[in-house]
Amino acid sequence: MAKRLIITLDENTTNNYLWIAQNKTKAEVDSECEPSGIILIIDISPEPYGASVICENDEIGVASVELVDT
């Protein structure tokens, strides 16, 4: 049976990601550079540790991870 991995950032983590992405993109555009995008890493650990979210080398929060049948 096929599976799908669903990763959801909590509200605080999403807000942190958006703040970093907006500021980085604005700085690049203001410097007349093409926006380079964002590095986002989801570090999934076994239960009960959960998943941490790393953005541009800084841990910014947590994510929930769910494996579902499709």
PDB file of C-alpha atoms in Angstrom:
ATOM      1  CA  MET A   1       0.000   0.000   0.000  1.00  0.00           C
ATOM      2  CA  ALA A   2       1.255   3.476  -0.851  1.00  0.00           C
ATOM      3  CA  LYS A   3       2.125   5.912   1.897  1.00  0.00           C
ATOM      4  CA  ARG A   4       2.281   9.683   2.161  1.00  0.00           C
ATOM      5  CA  LEU A   5       4.385  11.622   4.680  1.00  0.00           C
ATOM      6  CA  ILE A   6       2.628  14.763   5.911  1.00  0.00           C
ATOM      7  CA  ILE A   7       4.781  17.380   7.662  1.00  0.00           C
ATOM      8  CA  THR A   8       3.030  20.300   9.359  1.00  0.00           C
ATOM      9  CA  LEU A   9       4.778  23.251  10.972  1.00  0.00           C
ATOM     10  CA  ASP A  10       3.071  24.654  14.060  1.00  0.00           C
ATOM     11  CA  GLU A  11       1.925  28.287  14.009  1.00  0.00           C
ATOM     12  CA  ASN A  12       4.990  29.698  15.785  1.00  0.00           C
ATOM     13  CA  THR A  13       7.399  27.788  13.533  1.00  0.00           C
ATOM     14  CA  THR A  14       5.517  28.958  10.439  1.00  0.00           C
ATOM     15  CA  ASN A  15       5.729  32.567  11.608  1.00  0.00           C
ATOM     16  CA  ASN A  16       9.486  32.182  12.257  1.00  0.00           C
ATOM     17  CA  TYR A  17       9.996  30.688   8.786  1.00  0.00           C
ATOM     18  CA  LEU A  18       8.028  33.477   7.097  1.00  0.00           C
ATOM     19  CA  TRP A  19       9.946  36.187   8.987  1.00  0.00           C
ATOM     20  CA  ILE A  20      13.311  34.711   7.929  1.00  0.00           C
ATOM     21  CA  ALA A  21      12.191  34.161   4.311  1.00  0.00           C
ATOM     22  CA  GLN A  22      10.741  37.644   3.932  1.00  0.00           C
ATOM     23  CA  ASN A  23      13.772  39.388   5.406  1.00  0.00           C
ATOM     24  CA  LYS A  24      16.279  37.336   3.407  1.00  0.00           C
ATOM     25  CA  THR A  25      14.380  37.847   0.163  1.00  0.00           C
ATOM     26  CA  LYS A  26      13.962  41.586   0.779  1.00  0.00           C
ATOM     27  CA  ALA A  27      17.683  41.986   1.511  1.00  0.00           C
ATOM     28  CA  GLU A  28      18.613  40.146  -1.686  1.00  0.00           C
ATOM     29  CA  VAL A  29      16.179  42.143  -3.842  1.00  0.00           C
ATOM     30  CA  ASP A  30      17.318  45.415  -2.245  1.00  0.00           C
ATOM     31  CA  SER A  31      20.893  44.422  -3.165  1.00  0.00           C
ATOM     32  CA  GLU A  32      19.727  43.802  -6.755  1.00  0.00           C
ATOM     33  CA  CYS A  33      20.347  40.059  -6.387  1.00  0.00           C
ATOM     34  CA  GLU A  34      18.042  37.314  -7.545  1.00  0.00           C
ATOM     35  CA  PRO A  35      16.380  35.730  -4.473  1.00  0.00           C
ATOM     36  CA  SER A  36      18.203  32.531  -3.624  1.00  0.00           C
ATOM     37  CA  GLY A  37      15.488  30.673  -1.725  1.00  0.00           C
ATOM     38  CA  ILE A  38      15.567  29.223   1.772  1.00  0.00           C
ATOM     39  CA  ILE A  39      17.150  26.099   3.249  1.00  0.00           C
ATOM     40  CA  LEU A  40      14.574  24.313   5.418  1.00  0.00           C
ATOM     41  CA  ILE A  41      15.510  21.084   7.198  1.00  0.00           C
ATOM     42  CA  ILE A  42      13.074  18.838   9.066  1.00  0.00           C
ATOM     43  CA  ASP A  43      15.004  16.651  11.526  1.00  0.00           C
ATOM     44  CA  ILE A  44      12.692  13.737  12.330  1.00  0.00           C
ATOM     45  CA  SER A  45      13.559  11.781  15.472  1.00  0.00           C
ATOM     46  CA  PRO A  46      11.868   8.694  16.878  1.00  0.00           C
ATOM     47  CA  GLU A  47       8.979   9.189  19.304  1.00  0.00           C
ATOM     48  CA  PRO A  48       8.724  10.793  21.819  1.00  0.00           C
ATOM     49  CA  TYR A  49      11.223  13.369  20.522  1.00  0.00           C
ATOM     50  CA  GLY A  50       9.277  14.580  17.487  1.00  0.00           C
ATOM     51  CA  ALA A  51      10.640  16.714  14.670  1.00  0.00           C
ATOM     52  CA  SER A  52      12.634  19.923  14.840  1.00  0.00           C
ATOM     53  CA  VAL A  53      12.731  22.513  12.073  1.00  0.00           C
ATOM     54  CA  ILE A  54      15.963  24.206  11.035  1.00  0.00           C
ATOM     55  CA  CYS A  55      15.917  27.230   8.739  1.00  0.00           C
ATOM     56  CA  GLU A  56      19.123  28.794   7.435  1.00  0.00           C
ATOM     57  CA  ASN A  57      21.166  26.955  10.142  1.00  0.00           C
ATOM     58  CA  ASP A  58      18.948  28.067  13.065  1.00  0.00           C
ATOM     59  CA  GLU A  59      16.452  25.869  14.883  1.00  0.00           C
ATOM     60  CA  ILE A  60      13.140  27.723  14.573  1.00  0.00           C
ATOM     61  CA  GLY A  61      10.613  25.341  16.091  1.00  0.00           C
ATOM     62  CA  VAL A  62       8.863  22.020  15.732  1.00  0.00           C
ATOM     63  CA  ALA A  63       6.784  20.094  13.229  1.00  0.00           C
ATOM     64  CA  SER A  64       4.327  17.246  13.444  1.00  0.00           C
ATOM     65  CA  VAL A  65       4.914  14.283  11.163  1.00  0.00           C
ATOM     66  CA  GLU A  66       2.274  11.774  10.104  1.00  0.00           C
ATOM     67  CA  LEU A  67       2.556   8.726   7.835  1.00  0.00           C
ATOM     68  CA  VAL A  68      -0.783   7.970   6.193  1.00  0.00           C
ATOM     69  CA  ASP A  69      -2.068   5.394   3.747  1.00  0.00           C
ATOM     70  CA  THR A  70      -3.089   6.766   0.359  1.00  0.00           C
TER      71      THR A  70
END
